[in-house]
Tab-separated table of C-alpha atoms in Angstrom:
chain	number	residue	atom	x	y	z
H	1	MET	CA	28.193	-8.721	-64.608
H	2	LYS	CA	28.854	-9.393	-68.278
H	3	VAL	CA	31.452	-12.263	-68.748
H	4	LYS	CA	34.613	-11.455	-70.862
H	5	GLY	CA	36.528	-13.212	-73.541
H	6	TRP	CA	39.844	-14.635	-73.288
H	7	LYS	CA	41.597	-11.521	-74.886
H	8	ASP	CA	39.845	-9.117	-72.377
H	9	ILE	CA	40.845	-10.565	-69.054
H	10	PRO	CA	44.117	-10.016	-67.159
H	11	ILE	CA	46.615	-12.919	-67.683
H	12	GLY	CA	47.296	-15.757	-65.101
H	13	GLY	CA	44.016	-15.007	-63.222
H	14	VAL	CA	45.442	-11.906	-61.631
H	15	ILE	CA	42.662	-9.610	-60.217
H	16	ASP	CA	44.156	-6.174	-60.884
H	17	LYS	CA	41.774	-4.152	-58.809
H	18	PRO	CA	40.366	-4.574	-55.414
H	19	ALA	CA	36.905	-5.341	-54.291
H	20	THR	CA	35.803	-6.739	-57.604
H	21	ALA	CA	33.649	-9.233	-55.787
H	22	ARG	CA	31.120	-6.411	-55.520
H	23	GLU	CA	30.281	-6.993	-59.342
H	24	TYR	CA	29.729	-10.702	-58.640
H	25	LYS	CA	25.935	-10.991	-58.274
H	26	THR	CA	25.499	-13.790	-55.806
H	27	GLY	CA	21.744	-13.406	-55.708
H	28	GLU	CA	21.586	-15.540	-58.754
H	29	TRP	CA	21.651	-18.598	-56.388
H	30	ARG	CA	18.403	-17.722	-54.715
H	31	ILE	CA	15.299	-19.834	-54.553
H	32	GLN	CA	13.230	-17.938	-52.134
H	33	ARG	CA	13.127	-14.168	-51.651
H	34	PRO	CA	12.107	-12.202	-48.490
H	35	ILE	CA	8.867	-10.164	-48.933
H	36	VAL	CA	8.336	-7.473	-46.270
H	37	ASP	CA	4.909	-6.641	-44.922
H	38	GLU	CA	5.289	-2.820	-44.388
H	39	GLU	CA	2.077	-2.850	-42.372
H	40	LYS	CA	3.453	-5.228	-39.713
H	41	CYS	CA	7.132	-3.867	-39.865
H	42	THR	CA	8.318	-1.789	-36.899
H	43	ASN	CA	11.611	-0.980	-38.304
H	44	CYS	CA	13.460	-2.610	-35.513
H	45	MET	CA	16.168	-3.512	-38.040
H	46	GLN	CA	16.873	-6.918	-36.757
H	47	CYS	CA	16.657	-8.241	-40.305
H	48	TRP	CA	19.283	-5.601	-41.454
H	49	LEU	CA	21.517	-6.439	-38.576
H	50	PHE	CA	21.504	-10.098	-39.065
H	51	CYS	CA	21.616	-10.482	-42.957
H	52	PRO	CA	24.806	-12.316	-43.685
H	53	ASP	CA	25.140	-10.759	-47.195
H	54	MET	CA	24.308	-6.972	-46.413
H	55	ALA	CA	21.503	-7.440	-48.797
H	56	ILE	CA	19.040	-5.483	-46.804
H	57	ASP	CA	19.341	-1.729	-47.165
H	58	GLY	CA	18.643	0.576	-44.190
H	59	ARG	CA	18.190	4.195	-44.614
H	60	LEU	CA	18.009	6.952	-42.201
H	61	ASP	CA	14.603	8.918	-41.844
H	62	GLY	CA	15.506	11.936	-39.805
H	63	LYS	CA	17.286	10.290	-36.752
H	64	LYS	CA	15.666	6.935	-36.950
H	65	MET	CA	16.756	3.988	-39.143
H	66	LYS	CA	14.094	2.744	-41.459
H	67	LEU	CA	14.080	-0.552	-43.455
H	68	GLY	CA	15.099	-0.034	-47.112
H	69	GLU	CA	14.853	-2.377	-50.157
H	70	VAL	CA	16.171	-5.949	-50.323
H	71	ASN	CA	19.039	-5.802	-52.681
H	72	LEU	CA	18.236	-8.968	-54.696
H	73	ASP	CA	21.631	-8.978	-56.546
H	74	TYR	CA	23.151	-10.172	-53.313
H	75	CYS	CA	20.220	-11.845	-51.318
H	76	LYS	CA	20.746	-15.555	-51.358
H	77	GLY	CA	17.308	-16.265	-49.838
H	78	CYS	CA	18.620	-17.786	-46.703
H	79	GLY	CA	15.804	-16.700	-44.651
H	80	VAL	CA	17.628	-15.403	-41.632
H	81	CYS	CA	15.848	-12.194	-41.885
H	82	ALA	CA	12.376	-13.903	-41.714
H	83	ALA	CA	13.482	-15.933	-38.928
H	84	VAL	CA	14.863	-13.215	-36.692
H	85	CYS	CA	11.715	-10.695	-37.370
H	86	PRO	CA	10.091	-10.426	-33.943
H	87	VAL	CA	6.709	-9.427	-35.622
H	88	ASP	CA	6.541	-11.927	-38.489
H	89	ALA	CA	6.664	-9.185	-41.011
H	90	ILE	CA	8.919	-11.045	-43.455
H	91	GLU	CA	7.650	-14.017	-45.591
H	92	MET	CA	9.914	-16.108	-47.846
H	93	LYS	CA	8.355	-16.562	-51.064
H	94	SER	CA	9.508	-19.023	-53.832
H	95	GLU	CA	11.190	-17.443	-56.693
H	96	SER	CA	8.887	-19.290	-59.080
H	97	GLU	CA	6.117	-16.863	-58.039
H	98	PHE	CA	8.069	-13.924	-59.739
H	99	ILE	CA	8.870	-15.326	-63.012
M	1	MET	CA	86.741	-11.555	-72.531
M	2	PRO	CA	84.804	-14.826	-72.340
M	3	VAL	CA	86.830	-17.311	-70.511
M	4	LYS	CA	87.162	-21.196	-70.811
M	5	LEU	CA	86.129	-23.125	-67.700
M	6	THR	CA	86.640	-26.840	-67.281
M	7	VAL	CA	84.111	-27.901	-64.799
M	8	THR	CA	81.004	-29.998	-64.267
M	9	GLY	CA	77.861	-29.227	-66.003
M	10	ALA	CA	76.285	-28.433	-62.649
M	11	ALA	CA	78.993	-25.697	-62.119
M	12	ALA	CA	78.206	-24.272	-65.488
M	13	VAL	CA	74.680	-23.954	-64.787
M	14	ALA	CA	75.373	-22.413	-61.467
M	15	HIS	CA	77.654	-19.928	-63.076
M	16	ALA	CA	74.884	-18.979	-65.470
M	17	MET	CA	72.558	-18.488	-62.363
M	18	ARG	CA	75.273	-16.372	-60.661
M	19	GLN	CA	75.562	-14.050	-63.635
M	20	ILE	CA	71.860	-13.627	-63.900
M	21	ASN	CA	71.813	-13.003	-60.223
M	22	PRO	CA	68.241	-13.784	-59.452
M	23	ASP	CA	66.547	-12.114	-56.456
M	24	VAL	CA	65.321	-15.434	-54.863
M	25	VAL	CA	66.596	-19.030	-55.245
M	26	ALA	CA	64.450	-21.537	-53.185
M	27	ALA	CA	65.549	-25.182	-53.730
M	28	TYR	CA	65.848	-28.589	-52.244
M	29	PRO	CA	68.549	-30.637	-53.080
M	30	ILE	CA	68.108	-33.865	-54.753
M	31	THR	CA	70.475	-36.077	-56.679
M	32	PRO	CA	71.915	-35.480	-59.408
M	33	GLN	CA	70.864	-31.717	-59.158
M	34	THR	CA	72.427	-31.283	-55.737
M	35	PRO	CA	75.788	-29.760	-56.878
M	36	ILE	CA	73.850	-26.914	-58.735
M	37	VAL	CA	72.325	-25.859	-55.469
M	38	GLU	CA	75.505	-26.450	-53.535
M	39	TYR	CA	77.469	-24.282	-55.884
M	40	TYR	CA	74.924	-21.599	-55.817
M	41	ALA	CA	74.629	-21.647	-52.090
M	42	GLY	CA	78.338	-21.155	-51.994
M	43	PHE	CA	77.956	-17.901	-54.145
M	44	VAL	CA	75.252	-16.749	-51.913
M	45	SER	CA	77.234	-17.356	-48.753
M	46	ASP	CA	80.383	-15.797	-50.169
M	47	GLY	CA	78.381	-12.634	-51.158
M	48	ILE	CA	79.138	-13.038	-54.630
M	49	VAL	CA	75.440	-12.548	-55.594
M	50	ASP	CA	72.474	-10.650	-54.164
M	51	THR	CA	70.199	-13.617	-54.039
M	52	VAL	CA	67.969	-14.425	-51.060
M	53	MET	CA	68.425	-18.341	-50.823
M	54	VAL	CA	65.561	-20.095	-49.200
M	55	PRO	CA	66.537	-23.694	-48.039
M	56	VAL	CA	63.115	-25.480	-47.763
M	57	GLU	CA	62.067	-28.878	-46.297
M	58	SER	CA	60.863	-30.416	-49.719
M	59	GLU	CA	60.518	-29.757	-53.457
M	60	HIS	CA	56.765	-29.036	-52.867
M	61	SER	CA	57.663	-26.123	-50.627
M	62	ALA	CA	60.451	-25.162	-53.013
M	63	MET	CA	58.209	-24.572	-55.909
M	64	SER	CA	55.613	-22.994	-53.657
M	65	ALA	CA	58.093	-20.573	-52.274
M	66	VAL	CA	59.243	-19.746	-55.935
M	67	VAL	CA	55.688	-19.272	-56.921
M	68	GLY	CA	55.311	-16.816	-54.016
M	69	SER	CA	58.536	-15.006	-54.681
M	70	ALA	CA	57.793	-14.690	-58.544
M	71	ALA	CA	54.273	-13.299	-57.692
M	72	SER	CA	55.963	-10.735	-55.512
M	73	GLY	CA	57.700	-9.482	-58.535
M	74	ALA	CA	61.267	-11.022	-57.818
M	75	ARG	CA	63.277	-12.780	-60.484
M	76	THR	CA	63.217	-16.329	-59.248
M	77	MET	CA	64.993	-19.627	-59.957
M	78	THR	CA	65.072	-23.005	-58.590
M	79	ALA	CA	66.390	-26.513	-59.821
M	80	THR	CA	65.339	-30.030	-59.440
M	81	ALA	CA	65.386	-33.589	-60.803
M	82	ALA	CA	62.960	-36.659	-61.136
M	83	ASN	CA	61.220	-37.408	-57.812
M	84	GLY	CA	61.737	-33.763	-56.779
M	85	LEU	CA	59.955	-32.611	-59.936
M	86	ALA	CA	57.188	-35.174	-59.285
M	87	LEU	CA	56.679	-33.770	-55.772
M	88	MET	CA	56.724	-30.112	-57.168
M	89	SER	CA	54.466	-30.958	-60.019
M	90	GLU	CA	51.152	-29.678	-58.280
M	91	ILE	CA	52.743	-26.332	-58.123
M	92	VAL	CA	54.546	-26.686	-61.480
M	93	TYR	CA	51.213	-26.252	-63.042
M	94	ILE	CA	50.280	-23.542	-60.988
M	95	ALA	CA	53.483	-21.602	-61.764
M	96	ALA	CA	52.570	-21.744	-65.533
M	97	SER	CA	48.948	-20.778	-64.980
M	98	TYR	CA	49.798	-17.882	-62.989
M	99	ARG	CA	52.131	-16.754	-65.797
M	100	LEU	CA	55.243	-16.527	-63.443
M	101	PRO	CA	58.610	-16.302	-65.531
M	102	ILE	CA	60.474	-18.947	-63.205
M	103	VAL	CA	63.669	-20.495	-64.681
M	104	MET	CA	64.188	-24.074	-63.576
M	105	PRO	CA	67.286	-26.300	-64.662
M	106	ILE	CA	66.109	-29.802	-64.615
M	107	VAL	CA	68.897	-32.501	-64.146
M	108	ASN	CA	67.161	-35.239	-66.059
M	109	ARG	CA	66.971	-38.487	-63.926
M	110	ALA	CA	64.841	-41.700	-64.004
M	111	LEU	CA	61.385	-41.234	-62.252
M	112	SER	CA	61.188	-44.298	-60.080
M	113	GLY	CA	60.458	-47.044	-59.648
M	114	PRO	CA	62.205	-49.262	-58.892
M	115	ILE	CA	64.530	-46.743	-57.348
M	116	ASN	CA	67.010	-45.348	-59.907
M	117	ILE	CA	68.909	-42.026	-59.664
M	118	HIS	CA	70.485	-42.287	-63.281
M	119	CYS	CA	69.740	-40.336	-66.440
M	120	ASP	CA	66.657	-40.633	-68.598
M	121	HIS	CA	63.842	-38.123	-69.572
M	122	SER	CA	60.951	-39.531	-67.801
M	123	ASP	CA	60.884	-36.647	-65.201
M	124	ALA	CA	60.555	-33.925	-68.101
M	125	MET	CA	58.085	-35.913	-69.934
M	126	MET	CA	55.982	-36.169	-66.960
M	127	VAL	CA	55.337	-32.431	-66.831
M	128	ARG	CA	55.383	-31.912	-70.537
M	129	ASP	CA	51.667	-30.687	-70.478
M	130	SER	CA	52.224	-28.402	-67.555
M	131	GLY	CA	52.573	-25.237	-69.621
M	132	TRP	CA	56.288	-24.753	-69.100
M	133	ILE	CA	58.654	-23.981	-72.021
M	134	GLN	CA	61.122	-26.871	-72.281
M	135	PHE	CA	64.624	-26.752	-73.595
M	136	PHE	CA	66.965	-29.732	-73.929
M	137	THR	CA	70.791	-29.353	-73.900
M	138	GLU	CA	73.519	-31.566	-75.127
M	139	ASN	CA	76.448	-30.446	-73.116
M	140	HIS	CA	77.834	-27.852	-70.571
M	141	GLN	CA	77.829	-25.056	-73.208
M	142	GLU	CA	74.255	-25.555	-74.050
M	143	ALA	CA	73.115	-25.961	-70.536
M	144	TYR	CA	74.777	-22.660	-69.595
M	145	ASP	CA	73.669	-20.739	-72.831
M	146	PHE	CA	70.142	-21.983	-72.573
M	147	THR	CA	69.772	-20.994	-68.709
M	148	ILE	CA	70.651	-17.461	-69.965
M	149	MET	CA	68.258	-17.550	-72.884
M	150	ALA	CA	65.541	-18.925	-70.762
M	151	THR	CA	65.588	-15.960	-68.584
M	152	LYS	CA	65.330	-13.645	-71.555
M	153	LEU	CA	62.335	-15.536	-73.122
M	154	ALA	CA	60.493	-16.194	-69.872
M	155	GLU	CA	60.262	-12.355	-69.171
M	156	LYS	CA	59.070	-11.410	-72.471
M	157	GLU	CA	55.835	-9.350	-71.901
M	158	ASN	CA	53.841	-11.369	-74.475
M	159	VAL	CA	55.366	-14.531	-73.105
M	160	LEU	CA	55.544	-14.676	-69.264
M	161	LEU	CA	55.758	-18.523	-68.976
M	162	PRO	CA	58.170	-20.525	-66.785
M	163	VAL	CA	61.088	-22.541	-68.434
M	164	MET	CA	62.758	-25.645	-67.848
M	165	VAL	CA	66.329	-26.071	-69.098
M	166	ASN	CA	66.888	-29.916	-69.166
M	167	LEU	CA	70.459	-31.405	-68.883
M	168	ASP	CA	71.221	-35.040	-68.593
M	169	GLY	CA	71.826	-36.327	-65.034
M	170	PHE	CA	75.475	-37.237	-64.299
M	171	ILE	CA	76.336	-37.191	-67.958
M	172	THR	CA	76.151	-33.518	-68.219
M	173	SER	CA	75.594	-32.465	-64.597
M	174	HIS	CA	78.649	-34.480	-63.094
M	175	GLY	CA	80.851	-34.829	-66.247
M	176	VAL	CA	83.855	-32.375	-66.475
M	177	GLU	CA	84.104	-30.595	-69.697
M	178	SER	CA	85.185	-27.162	-71.039
M	179	PHE	CA	82.724	-24.511	-71.859
M	180	GLU	CA	83.016	-20.637	-72.515
M	181	MET	CA	81.812	-18.413	-70.028
M	182	LEU	CA	80.670	-14.937	-71.079
M	183	ASP	CA	81.491	-11.729	-69.118
M	184	ASP	CA	79.274	-11.092	-66.138
M	185	GLU	CA	78.384	-7.718	-67.480
M	186	VAL	CA	77.531	-9.050	-70.938
M	187	VAL	CA	75.063	-11.526	-69.255
M	188	ARG	CA	73.696	-8.924	-67.139
M	189	GLU	CA	73.113	-6.639	-69.907
M	190	PHE	CA	71.537	-9.464	-72.036
M	191	VAL	CA	68.956	-10.441	-69.433
M	192	GLY	CA	68.480	-6.914	-68.372
M	193	SER	CA	66.281	-5.894	-65.373
M	194	TRP	CA	62.904	-7.470	-64.581
M	195	ASN	CA	59.989	-5.114	-64.111
M	196	PRO	CA	56.989	-7.266	-63.604
M	197	LYS	CA	53.537	-5.867	-64.461
M	198	TYR	CA	51.971	-7.170	-61.289
M	199	SER	CA	53.658	-7.478	-57.977
M	200	LEU	CA	52.326	-8.591	-54.595
M	201	LEU	CA	54.483	-6.008	-53.030
M	202	ASN	CA	53.178	-3.004	-54.750
M	203	THR	CA	50.917	-1.700	-52.127
M	204	LYS	CA	49.783	1.335	-54.358
M	205	ASN	CA	48.282	-1.090	-56.914
M	206	PRO	CA	47.082	-4.174	-54.901
M	207	VAL	CA	46.386	-7.289	-56.933
M	208	THR	CA	45.127	-10.793	-56.046
M	209	PHE	CA	47.089	-13.922	-57.323
M	210	GLY	CA	45.363	-17.106	-57.516
M	211	PRO	CA	41.641	-16.390	-57.253
M	212	LEU	CA	38.879	-19.069	-57.716
M	213	ASP	CA	38.332	-19.475	-61.477
M	214	LEU	CA	35.868	-22.398	-61.858
M	215	PHE	CA	33.904	-22.614	-64.904
M	216	ASP	CA	33.653	-18.842	-65.392
M	217	TYR	CA	37.184	-18.018	-66.501
M	218	TYR	CA	39.297	-21.141	-66.296
M	219	PHE	CA	38.854	-22.149	-69.969
M	220	GLU	CA	39.737	-18.635	-70.982
M	221	HIS	CA	43.017	-18.440	-68.818
M	222	HIS	CA	44.148	-21.710	-70.557
M	223	ARG	CA	43.428	-20.325	-73.834
M	224	GLN	CA	45.698	-17.421	-72.854
M	225	GLN	CA	48.395	-19.952	-71.956
M	226	GLU	CA	48.138	-21.469	-75.314
M	227	GLU	CA	48.622	-17.876	-76.827
M	228	ALA	CA	51.725	-17.385	-74.756
M	229	MET	CA	53.339	-20.596	-75.989
M	230	LYS	CA	52.629	-19.416	-79.629
M	231	ASN	CA	54.222	-16.102	-78.645
M	232	ALA	CA	57.147	-18.015	-77.288
M	233	TYR	CA	57.524	-19.710	-80.539
M	234	LYS	CA	57.574	-16.344	-82.252
M	235	GLU	CA	59.877	-14.651	-79.932
M	236	LEU	CA	62.470	-17.466	-79.833
M	237	PRO	CA	64.325	-16.788	-83.138
M	238	GLY	CA	64.909	-13.122	-81.884
M	239	VAL	CA	66.260	-14.476	-78.652
M	240	PHE	CA	68.651	-16.785	-80.518
M	241	GLU	CA	69.747	-13.991	-82.737
M	242	GLU	CA	70.502	-11.564	-79.839
M	243	PHE	CA	72.390	-14.326	-78.008
M	244	GLU	CA	74.389	-15.082	-81.190
M	245	LYS	CA	75.411	-11.295	-80.943
M	246	ILE	CA	76.842	-11.610	-77.446
M	247	SER	CA	78.243	-15.144	-77.828
M	248	GLY	CA	79.036	-15.984	-81.364
M	249	ARG	CA	76.947	-19.177	-81.070
M	250	ARG	CA	73.995	-19.762	-83.214
M	251	TYR	CA	71.058	-21.723	-81.935
M	252	ASP	CA	67.667	-22.883	-83.506
M	253	PHE	CA	64.674	-24.880	-82.565
M	254	LEU	CA	66.661	-27.813	-84.144
M	255	ASP	CA	70.246	-28.524	-84.209
M	256	LEU	CA	70.923	-29.923	-87.530
M	257	TYR	CA	73.897	-32.146	-88.159
M	258	LYS	CA	74.911	-33.217	-91.715
M	259	VAL	CA	71.207	-33.403	-92.833
M	260	ASP	CA	71.483	-31.319	-96.037
M	261	ASP	CA	71.692	-34.220	-98.294
M	262	ALA	CA	70.775	-36.884	-95.855
M	263	ASP	CA	68.289	-39.657	-96.807
M	264	TYR	CA	68.195	-41.166	-93.252
M	265	ILE	CA	67.745	-39.001	-90.248
M	266	MET	CA	67.960	-39.871	-86.484
M	267	ILE	CA	66.310	-37.562	-83.963
M	268	VAL	CA	67.695	-37.664	-80.373
M	269	MET	CA	67.597	-35.117	-77.451
M	270	ASN	CA	70.452	-34.198	-75.029
M	271	SER	CA	73.810	-35.764	-74.495
M	272	THR	CA	73.156	-38.865	-76.645
M	273	ALA	CA	73.220	-36.521	-79.708
M	274	SER	CA	77.109	-36.318	-79.197
M	275	THR	CA	77.261	-40.203	-79.612
M	276	ALA	CA	75.020	-39.999	-82.481
M	277	LYS	CA	77.017	-37.316	-84.344
M	278	TYR	CA	80.128	-39.563	-83.791
M	279	VAL	CA	78.119	-42.506	-85.580
M	280	VAL	CA	76.906	-40.131	-88.277
M	281	ASP	CA	80.557	-39.350	-88.911
M	282	GLN	CA	81.371	-42.954	-89.171
M	283	LEU	CA	78.638	-43.877	-91.487
M	284	ARG	CA	79.430	-40.937	-93.697
M	285	GLU	CA	82.854	-42.246	-94.178
M	286	GLU	CA	81.343	-45.565	-95.194
M	287	GLY	CA	79.380	-43.625	-97.746
M	288	HIS	CA	75.913	-43.557	-96.061
M	289	LYS	CA	73.784	-40.409	-96.455
M	290	VAL	CA	72.885	-39.975	-92.922
M	291	GLY	CA	72.293	-36.888	-90.594
M	292	LEU	CA	70.982	-35.892	-87.122
M	293	VAL	CA	68.231	-33.699	-85.828
M	294	LYS	CA	68.611	-32.720	-82.157
M	295	PRO	CA	65.548	-30.687	-80.898
M	296	GLN	CA	66.692	-27.921	-78.549
M	297	VAL	CA	63.173	-26.720	-77.978
M	298	PHE	CA	60.618	-29.391	-77.050
M	299	THR	CA	57.894	-27.068	-75.766
M	300	PRO	CA	56.694	-25.157	-77.795
M	301	PHE	CA	57.215	-28.143	-80.221
M	302	PRO	CA	58.789	-26.924	-83.446
M	303	LYS	CA	56.386	-28.867	-85.643
M	304	LYS	CA	57.016	-26.762	-88.806
M	305	GLN	CA	60.806	-27.105	-88.455
M	306	PHE	CA	60.401	-30.839	-88.302
M	307	GLN	CA	58.163	-30.796	-91.240
M	308	GLN	CA	60.617	-28.796	-93.342
M	309	VAL	CA	63.572	-31.056	-92.366
M	310	LEU	CA	61.828	-34.469	-92.686
M	311	ASN	CA	59.752	-33.958	-95.546
M	312	GLY	CA	61.010	-36.321	-98.419
M	313	ARG	CA	63.545	-38.235	-96.563
M	314	LYS	CA	63.640	-41.937	-97.041
M	315	GLY	CA	63.910	-43.045	-93.323
M	316	VAL	CA	63.614	-41.406	-89.950
M	317	VAL	CA	64.323	-42.934	-86.580
M	318	VAL	CA	63.350	-41.384	-83.262
M	319	LEU	CA	65.270	-42.259	-80.136
M	320	ASP	CA	63.168	-41.668	-76.760
M	321	ARG	CA	64.892	-41.760	-73.507
M	322	ALA	CA	61.379	-42.187	-71.762
M	323	MET	CA	58.465	-44.433	-72.243
M	324	SER	CA	54.860	-43.735	-72.402
M	325	PHE	CA	53.340	-47.000	-71.420
M	326	GLY	CA	50.586	-48.072	-73.582
M	327	LYS	CA	51.122	-45.281	-76.007
M	328	GLU	CA	53.864	-44.354	-78.430
M	329	ALA	CA	56.959	-42.725	-76.988
M	330	PRO	CA	56.695	-39.161	-76.273
M	331	LEU	CA	59.030	-37.621	-78.910
M	332	TYR	CA	58.191	-40.220	-81.460
M	333	SER	CA	54.432	-39.579	-81.175
M	334	LEU	CA	55.084	-35.855	-81.659
M	335	VAL	CA	57.358	-36.272	-84.671
M	336	LYS	CA	54.900	-38.807	-86.141
M	337	SER	CA	51.946	-36.619	-85.872
M	338	SER	CA	53.873	-33.562	-87.358
M	339	LEU	CA	54.487	-35.672	-90.472
M	340	TYR	CA	50.829	-36.220	-91.065
M	341	GLU	CA	50.788	-33.033	-93.175
M	342	VAL	CA	53.781	-33.241	-95.141
M	343	ALA	CA	53.667	-34.151	-98.872
M	344	SER	CA	56.203	-37.052	-98.756
M	345	ARG	CA	56.356	-38.992	-95.498
M	346	PRO	CA	59.485	-40.926	-94.626
M	347	SER	CA	59.262	-44.359	-93.206
M	348	LEU	CA	59.568	-44.093	-89.326
M	349	GLY	CA	60.981	-46.223	-86.493
M	350	SER	CA	60.623	-45.717	-82.807
M	351	TYR	CA	63.461	-46.742	-80.464
M	352	ILE	CA	63.712	-46.544	-76.669
M	353	TYR	CA	67.012	-46.190	-75.296
M	354	GLY	CA	69.143	-45.468	-72.007
M	355	LEU	CA	66.400	-45.872	-69.447
M	356	GLY	CA	67.606	-45.434	-65.956
M	357	GLY	CA	71.172	-44.484	-67.165
M	358	ARG	CA	71.550	-47.611	-69.311
M	359	ASP	CA	74.682	-47.021	-71.352
M	360	THR	CA	74.127	-46.034	-74.965
M	361	THR	CA	76.913	-47.076	-77.139
M	362	PRO	CA	77.780	-46.270	-80.746
M	363	GLU	CA	76.938	-49.651	-81.696
M	364	MET	CA	73.327	-49.247	-80.441
M	365	ILE	CA	72.882	-45.942	-82.412
M	366	ARG	CA	74.382	-47.766	-85.340
M	367	GLU	CA	71.753	-50.599	-85.004
M	368	ALA	CA	68.996	-48.029	-85.370
M	369	PHE	CA	70.559	-46.456	-88.284
M	370	GLU	CA	71.138	-49.785	-90.054
M	371	ASP	CA	67.486	-50.675	-89.593
M	372	ALA	CA	66.706	-47.520	-91.514
M	373	LEU	CA	69.517	-48.062	-94.199
M	374	GLN	CA	68.074	-51.615	-94.811
M	375	GLY	CA	64.534	-50.434	-95.127
M	376	ASN	CA	63.629	-52.288	-92.080
M	377	LEU	CA	61.447	-49.701	-90.162
M	378	SER	CA	58.098	-50.165	-88.927
M	379	THR	CA	55.863	-47.196	-87.935
M	380	ASP	CA	53.860	-49.212	-85.641
M	381	GLU	CA	56.670	-51.027	-83.681
M	382	GLN	CA	58.455	-49.890	-80.631
M	383	ARG	CA	61.966	-51.106	-80.628
M	384	TYR	CA	64.593	-51.236	-77.749
M	385	LEU	CA	68.411	-50.391	-77.812
M	386	GLY	CA	70.489	-52.072	-75.337
M	387	LEU	CA	67.631	-54.179	-73.842
M	388	ARG	CA	68.390	-57.725	-72.876
M	389	GLU	CA	65.925	-60.187	-74.287
């Protein structure tokens, strides 16, 4: 989200439209990111269910849910997804590897 | 037809509030503000006003309720004094930062300790950087008039700042004096109706008040507050002019008394200006060219007006009814810094008077004037009127 100058924001700190937090990219805090090994993944969707930031997308493939992308704009790198994965398909990798 | 009422200053202010008829008044009584709230509670219980009166358990709650009410879009007022203002002060800053046009008469009283309930300006000076507009009033008429003008100014779209109307504790608030009260309809029309841009009660356009601002936007919001103060400074002459049309009374940033040809000028706020005017008259009779400047608007500080009036004078004495320990007195330091840019600086003197309700006599005022007349002023020395050595 592009930050604005003092002339362009509502006065008094009023937030004049709802759900603006969506524009606030909390993923900037992350120091680790989850990498999914698609060979191991069984699409059980435990990671999607447990993600506290709704950063893991699920998509419907026919009638079955399938694991989608990790939305790095919101993923804070907490590692819950890797911890709950029953088949060890998710590895937390340091952000420094992706610079 | 305007009527003459002979009442206390507290009653005069309560009548201004009655005519403005705010939607909500939340207040906690504290000496010497109590009679304002008492009179107003009477108006509410008698059904004379439509106001919802919220009796709270402390001033902190009073200001909190007032902030909530103003954020919901209601025209809101309260009143306080001294330690009550101190207890409010956390929320006082928030009211200004949220840009809520609250009007609050402050019945000036010493801010302890040791405990004292009498008049000085230490309470108003404590919150001078809180972002509120501050008016200072000499008598009942001004307290009444400025309460009405405060509402008009606060709610200007490019201002939206809260306003304090200061009147001297006991001297103005409890003293009985005549003032001219305008017709209810005239005041009602002058202040108009209040249509806030944002309201918490507007479910069709939901908004959030008071979000976390941190380092992202806090700085920008404060810059906006500064702009609002500049706008208030620009809007004030228009408000004075409009008020003159309904009342015949002409106000300005500074009340100037016999300054046209004056070589020596005294600057003093509120009720003591009356005593000082009496002394100016006496000294004029003795052939001394003296005059008086009474600031009516303290924030936004009318720096330009001070520069215009004081440039080229021989001597200026500034009387403060509050101390700023370890620093120059509040009004004096502002006047002094204003004069940095003028072509011909007068010699200056700083005087502290009347703390904790200490009587300020014509002799004391004369003492300060005589220092100026004799060329015995020292810019760097703080002197005291009526202090026992």
